[in-house]
Amino acid sequence: GQNIDQPTEMTATEGAIVQINCTYQTSGFNGLFWYQQHAGEAPTFLSYNVLDGLEEKGRFSSFLSRSKGYSYLLLKELQMKDSASYLCAGLDSNYQLIWGAGTKLIIKP
Amino acid sequence: NAGVTQTPKFRVLKTGQSMTLLCAQDMNHEYMYWYRQDPGMGLRLIHYSVGEGTTAKGEVPDGYNVSRLKKQNFLLGLESAAPSQTSVYFCASSLTAGTHSEPQHFGDGTRLSIL
């Protein structure tokens, strides 16, 4: 079966660094997406990885290891506005996105 | 740019009633999707379309129908609403779903309650 696992909730302090992990099992693999979703709002695209390694975009970075079926999203210099849910999604062999349930990130001052 | 627009934003229905959710995109995207999002679960694909006049079933299609008569519009219908269909419904669109995967762009969602 296809499955995406990520922690339900994490807490971090403003100004700190947090890493959100995601493990995936998909039928075939065509890449992994990270989205941010603020409460009551639409998901918005953060990053896409299809090759192993780290992709950096400002304060946000995403890492992929295809051999381990593992990805993480790294958020640096946390700000209160980063309080949101972070959704991991794998693109399977049919180019369908398989979504995790999301990790709710709580930022404390 | 409007992006992806969903109407209505909120709706309350009684069991057995029917309704249509409308999704419109102005980005000339080929692919469009309908998802539902329930607490503690990932987004689940209901139906999708790879182009005007085409539709296909996703993971949870039962109880829903769709139509894509125009490229920019994707309609989701509930013929006889059931309480299990209480959810937040998101429409999304993307340019392609090929090897150079384009991200999906989401509407603001429709919050639907079935009593």
mmCIF file of C-alpha atoms in Angstrom:
data_model
loop_
_atom_site.group_PDB
_atom_site.id
_atom_site.type_symbol
_atom_site.label_atom_id
_atom_site.label_comp_id
_atom_site.label_asym_id
_atom_site.label_seq_id
_atom_site.Cartn_x
_atom_site.Cartn_y
_atom_site.Cartn_z
ATOM 1 C CA GLY A 1 0.000 0.000 0.000
ATOM 2 C CA GLN A 2 0.922 3.645 -0.212
ATOM 3 C CA ASN A 3 1.626 5.601 2.944
ATOM 4 C CA ILE A 4 3.075 8.877 4.118
ATOM 5 C CA ASP A 5 4.069 9.207 7.793
ATOM 6 C CA GLN A 6 4.884 12.422 9.604
ATOM 7 C CA PRO A 7 4.595 13.525 13.249
ATOM 8 C CA THR A 8 1.219 14.887 14.275
ATOM 9 C CA GLU A 9 2.475 17.901 16.193
ATOM 10 C CA MET A 10 5.745 19.654 17.047
ATOM 11 C CA THR A 11 6.581 22.642 19.220
ATOM 12 C CA ALA A 12 9.524 24.999 18.746
ATOM 13 C CA THR A 13 10.726 28.365 19.983
ATOM 14 C CA GLU A 14 10.792 31.587 17.992
ATOM 15 C CA GLY A 15 14.236 32.110 16.443
ATOM 16 C CA ALA A 16 15.169 28.425 16.679
ATOM 17 C CA ILE A 17 15.484 25.672 14.038
ATOM 18 C CA VAL A 18 13.045 22.800 13.588
ATOM 19 C CA GLN A 19 13.182 19.696 11.403
ATOM 20 C CA ILE A 20 9.961 17.980 10.320
ATOM 21 C CA ASN A 21 10.462 14.414 9.138
ATOM 22 C CA CYS A 22 8.477 12.453 6.584
ATOM 23 C CA THR A 23 8.770 8.829 5.511
ATOM 24 C CA TYR A 24 7.009 7.587 2.434
ATOM 25 C CA GLN A 25 5.981 4.418 0.666
ATOM 26 C CA THR A 26 4.541 4.953 -2.785
ATOM 27 C CA SER A 27 3.940 2.794 -5.845
ATOM 28 C CA GLY A 28 6.754 4.199 -7.915
ATOM 29 C CA PHE A 29 8.208 7.588 -7.082
ATOM 30 C CA ASN A 30 8.191 10.839 -9.032
ATOM 31 C CA GLY A 31 9.130 13.283 -6.347
ATOM 32 C CA LEU A 32 8.159 14.656 -2.979
ATOM 33 C CA PHE A 33 6.369 17.898 -2.168
ATOM 34 C CA TRP A 34 6.093 19.997 0.963
ATOM 35 C CA TYR A 35 3.175 22.374 1.472
ATOM 36 C CA GLN A 36 2.333 24.836 4.232
ATOM 37 C CA GLN A 37 -1.244 25.215 5.441
ATOM 38 C CA HIS A 38 -2.314 27.880 7.919
ATOM 39 C CA ALA A 39 -5.434 27.076 9.912
ATOM 40 C CA GLY A 40 -8.556 27.617 7.829
ATOM 41 C CA GLU A 41 -6.599 28.341 4.678
ATOM 42 C CA ALA A 42 -5.491 26.576 1.510
ATOM 43 C CA PRO A 43 -2.243 24.599 1.279
ATOM 44 C CA THR A 44 0.536 26.543 -0.426
ATOM 45 C CA PHE A 45 3.559 25.043 -2.167
ATOM 46 C CA LEU A 46 6.926 25.145 -0.387
ATOM 47 C CA SER A 47 9.284 22.735 -2.113
ATOM 48 C CA TYR A 48 9.737 19.814 -4.508
ATOM 49 C CA ASN A 49 12.526 17.225 -4.420
ATOM 50 C CA VAL A 50 13.064 14.436 -6.913
ATOM 51 C CA LEU A 51 16.819 13.897 -6.556
ATOM 52 C CA ASP A 52 18.708 13.024 -3.384
ATOM 53 C CA GLY A 53 20.076 15.930 -1.443
ATOM 54 C CA LEU A 54 19.215 19.253 0.035
ATOM 55 C CA GLU A 55 17.269 22.047 -1.665
ATOM 56 C CA GLU A 56 17.506 25.431 0.034
ATOM 57 C CA LYS A 57 15.044 28.283 -0.320
ATOM 58 C CA GLY A 58 15.745 31.084 2.102
ATOM 59 C CA ARG A 59 14.821 30.029 5.627
ATOM 60 C CA PHE A 60 13.313 26.762 4.388
ATOM 61 C CA SER A 61 15.254 23.714 3.154
ATOM 62 C CA SER A 62 14.052 20.279 2.094
ATOM 63 C CA PHE A 63 16.049 17.061 1.994
ATOM 64 C CA LEU A 64 15.382 13.789 0.204
ATOM 65 C CA SER A 65 16.871 10.310 0.478
ATOM 66 C CA ARG A 66 15.235 8.017 -2.055
ATOM 67 C CA SER A 67 17.034 4.901 -0.810
ATOM 68 C CA LYS A 68 15.603 5.452 2.679
ATOM 69 C CA GLY A 69 12.165 6.715 1.609
ATOM 70 C CA TYR A 70 12.780 9.740 3.778
ATOM 71 C CA SER A 71 12.495 13.490 3.574
ATOM 72 C CA TYR A 72 12.674 16.376 5.973
ATOM 73 C CA LEU A 73 11.742 20.033 5.962
ATOM 74 C CA LEU A 74 14.110 22.316 7.860
ATOM 75 C CA LEU A 75 12.876 25.686 9.040
ATOM 76 C CA LYS A 76 15.454 28.170 10.346
ATOM 77 C CA GLU A 77 15.085 31.417 12.302
ATOM 78 C CA LEU A 78 11.533 30.506 13.209
ATOM 79 C CA GLN A 79 8.957 33.273 13.208
ATOM 80 C CA MET A 80 5.499 33.278 14.787
ATOM 81 C CA LYS A 81 3.967 33.329 11.295
ATOM 82 C CA ASP A 82 5.525 29.884 10.693
ATOM 83 C CA SER A 83 2.892 28.395 13.017
ATOM 84 C CA ALA A 84 0.991 26.200 10.565
ATOM 85 C CA SER A 85 0.564 22.628 9.418
ATOM 86 C CA TYR A 86 3.213 21.235 7.086
ATOM 87 C CA LEU A 87 2.032 18.629 4.600
ATOM 88 C CA CYS A 88 4.303 16.042 3.005
ATOM 89 C CA ALA A 89 3.098 14.475 -0.253
ATOM 90 C CA GLY A 90 4.682 11.840 -2.502
ATOM 91 C CA LEU A 91 4.061 11.669 -6.246
ATOM 92 C CA ASP A 92 3.458 8.075 -7.282
ATOM 93 C CA SER A 93 3.976 6.289 -10.590
ATOM 94 C CA ASN A 94 0.609 7.578 -11.876
ATOM 95 C CA TYR A 95 1.601 11.130 -10.954
ATOM 96 C CA GLN A 96 -0.991 11.168 -8.181
ATOM 97 C CA LEU A 97 -0.107 12.894 -4.922
ATOM 98 C CA ILE A 98 -0.297 10.756 -1.793
ATOM 99 C CA TRP A 99 -0.652 13.062 1.205
ATOM 100 C CA GLY A 100 0.419 12.756 4.805
ATOM 101 C CA ALA A 101 -1.930 13.943 7.536
ATOM 102 C CA GLY A 102 0.277 16.955 8.219
ATOM 103 C CA THR A 103 2.452 18.124 11.090
ATOM 104 C CA LYS A 104 1.064 20.954 13.170
ATOM 105 C CA LEU A 105 3.930 23.239 14.160
ATOM 106 C CA ILE A 106 3.414 25.417 17.217
ATOM 107 C CA ILE A 107 5.852 28.298 17.705
ATOM 108 C CA LYS A 108 6.281 29.691 21.212
ATOM 109 C CA PRO A 109 7.785 33.115 21.978
ATOM 110 C CA ASN B 1 -4.525 37.211 -10.283
ATOM 111 C CA ALA B 2 -7.456 35.268 -8.880
ATOM 112 C CA GLY B 3 -5.754 31.859 -9.207
ATOM 113 C CA VAL B 4 -8.209 29.152 -8.095
ATOM 114 C CA THR B 5 -11.630 30.302 -6.915
ATOM 115 C CA GLN B 6 -14.142 28.072 -5.156
ATOM 116 C CA THR B 7 -17.800 28.805 -4.541
ATOM 117 C CA PRO B 8 -19.500 28.644 -2.143
ATOM 118 C CA LYS B 9 -17.144 29.030 0.838
ATOM 119 C CA PHE B 10 -19.605 27.565 3.344
ATOM 120 C CA ARG B 11 -22.741 25.487 3.050
ATOM 121 C CA VAL B 12 -25.030 23.509 5.313
ATOM 122 C CA LEU B 13 -27.167 20.799 3.768
ATOM 123 C CA LYS B 14 -29.711 18.330 5.008
ATOM 124 C CA THR B 15 -29.227 14.622 4.376
ATOM 125 C CA GLY B 16 -30.491 13.730 0.911
ATOM 126 C CA GLN B 17 -30.133 17.198 -0.590
ATOM 127 C CA SER B 18 -27.999 17.791 -3.652
ATOM 128 C CA MET B 19 -25.567 20.543 -4.482
ATOM 129 C CA THR B 20 -22.757 21.524 -6.830
ATOM 130 C CA LEU B 21 -19.421 23.012 -5.854
ATOM 131 C CA LEU B 22 -17.798 25.202 -8.464
ATOM 132 C CA CYS B 23 -14.089 25.609 -9.074
ATOM 133 C CA ALA B 24 -12.663 28.110 -11.541
ATOM 134 C CA GLN B 25 -9.024 28.744 -12.449
ATOM 135 C CA ASP B 26 -7.560 31.494 -14.585
ATOM 136 C CA MET B 27 -4.036 30.086 -15.027
ATOM 137 C CA ASN B 28 -4.792 28.033 -18.156
ATOM 138 C CA HIS B 29 -3.955 24.843 -16.270
ATOM 139 C CA GLU B 30 -4.672 21.489 -17.861
ATOM 140 C CA TYR B 31 -5.054 19.457 -14.676
ATOM 141 C CA MET B 32 -7.711 20.012 -12.034
ATOM 142 C CA TYR B 33 -8.459 18.096 -8.845
ATOM 143 C CA TRP B 34 -11.048 17.796 -6.108
ATOM 144 C CA TYR B 35 -9.898 16.772 -2.624
ATOM 145 C CA ARG B 36 -11.540 16.415 0.730
ATOM 146 C CA GLN B 37 -9.719 17.136 3.980
ATOM 147 C CA ASP B 38 -10.855 15.575 7.234
ATOM 148 C CA PRO B 39 -9.324 15.975 10.709
ATOM 149 C CA GLY B 40 -6.346 13.699 11.303
ATOM 150 C CA MET B 41 -6.204 12.562 7.689
ATOM 151 C CA GLY B 42 -4.299 13.622 4.650
ATOM 152 C CA LEU B 43 -5.954 15.208 1.657
ATOM 153 C CA ARG B 44 -7.843 12.536 -0.264
ATOM 154 C CA LEU B 45 -8.413 12.762 -3.996
ATOM 155 C CA ILE B 46 -12.053 12.479 -5.043
ATOM 156 C CA HIS B 47 -11.890 13.016 -8.812
ATOM 157 C CA TYR B 48 -9.532 14.698 -11.190
ATOM 158 C CA SER B 49 -9.328 15.877 -14.790
ATOM 159 C CA VAL B 50 -6.381 15.928 -17.171
ATOM 160 C CA GLY B 51 -8.047 18.248 -19.651
ATOM 161 C CA GLU B 52 -11.298 19.717 -20.928
ATOM 162 C CA GLY B 53 -13.960 17.044 -21.351
ATOM 163 C CA THR B 54 -12.085 14.409 -19.323
ATOM 164 C CA THR B 55 -12.613 13.159 -15.774
ATOM 165 C CA ALA B 56 -11.227 10.266 -13.738
ATOM 166 C CA LYS B 57 -11.842 8.707 -10.330
ATOM 167 C CA GLY B 58 -9.514 9.278 -7.430
ATOM 168 C CA GLU B 59 -9.193 7.505 -4.121
ATOM 169 C CA VAL B 60 -12.682 8.266 -2.711
ATOM 170 C CA PRO B 61 -15.093 8.875 -5.634
ATOM 171 C CA ASP B 62 -18.267 7.244 -4.274
ATOM 172 C CA GLY B 63 -21.157 9.652 -3.780
ATOM 173 C CA TYR B 64 -19.629 12.350 -5.997
ATOM 174 C CA ASN B 65 -19.759 13.247 -9.668
ATOM 175 C CA VAL B 66 -17.738 15.774 -11.642
ATOM 176 C CA SER B 67 -17.769 17.563 -14.955
ATOM 177 C CA ARG B 68 -15.205 19.590 -16.883
ATOM 178 C CA LEU B 69 -17.090 21.123 -19.795
ATOM 179 C CA LYS B 70 -14.756 24.113 -19.979
ATOM 180 C CA LYS B 71 -11.014 24.095 -19.349
ATOM 181 C CA GLN B 72 -11.237 26.694 -16.622
ATOM 182 C CA ASN B 73 -14.080 25.110 -14.648
ATOM 183 C CA PHE B 74 -14.342 21.892 -12.662
ATOM 184 C CA LEU B 75 -17.638 21.081 -10.940
ATOM 185 C CA LEU B 76 -18.152 18.664 -8.072
ATOM 186 C CA GLY B 77 -21.662 17.353 -7.466
ATOM 187 C CA LEU B 78 -23.222 15.604 -4.513
ATOM 188 C CA GLU B 79 -26.418 13.926 -5.678
ATOM 189 C CA SER B 80 -27.749 12.835 -2.283
ATOM 190 C CA ALA B 81 -25.707 14.275 0.565
ATOM 191 C CA ALA B 82 -24.816 12.085 3.550
ATOM 192 C CA PRO B 83 -23.377 13.107 6.954
ATOM 193 C CA SER B 84 -20.156 11.237 6.047
ATOM 194 C CA GLN B 85 -19.602 13.871 3.358
ATOM 195 C CA THR B 86 -19.201 16.607 5.948
ATOM 196 C CA SER B 87 -15.725 17.884 5.195
ATOM 197 C CA VAL B 88 -13.624 20.689 3.790
ATOM 198 C CA TYR B 89 -13.396 20.407 0.019
ATOM 199 C CA PHE B 90 -10.410 21.792 -1.858
ATOM 200 C CA CYS B 91 -10.065 22.291 -5.559
ATOM 201 C CA ALA B 92 -6.588 22.452 -7.065
ATOM 202 C CA SER B 93 -5.073 22.901 -10.492
ATOM 203 C CA SER B 94 -1.666 22.336 -12.054
ATOM 204 C CA LEU B 95 -0.040 22.996 -15.392
ATOM 205 C CA THR B 96 1.037 19.386 -15.891
ATOM 206 C CA ALA B 97 1.656 16.242 -13.873
ATOM 207 C CA GLY B 98 4.683 15.137 -15.819
ATOM 208 C CA THR B 99 8.292 14.534 -14.926
ATOM 209 C CA HIS B 100 8.980 18.215 -14.325
ATOM 210 C CA SER B 101 6.217 18.280 -11.826
ATOM 211 C CA GLU B 102 4.439 21.513 -11.382
ATOM 212 C CA PRO B 103 2.978 22.195 -7.949
ATOM 213 C CA GLN B 104 -0.750 22.129 -7.443
ATOM 214 C CA HIS B 105 -2.402 25.474 -6.684
ATOM 215 C CA PHE B 106 -5.299 25.329 -4.265
ATOM 216 C CA GLY B 107 -8.511 27.268 -3.800
ATOM 217 C CA ASP B 108 -9.551 28.510 -0.358
ATOM 218 C CA GLY B 109 -11.841 25.564 0.263
ATOM 219 C CA THR B 110 -15.546 24.934 0.781
ATOM 220 C CA ARG B 111 -16.661 24.014 4.276
ATOM 221 C CA LEU B 112 -19.619 21.679 3.905
ATOM 222 C CA SER B 113 -21.764 20.368 6.750
ATOM 223 C CA ILE B 114 -24.411 17.706 6.218
ATOM 224 C CA LEU B 115 -27.021 17.456 8.963
#
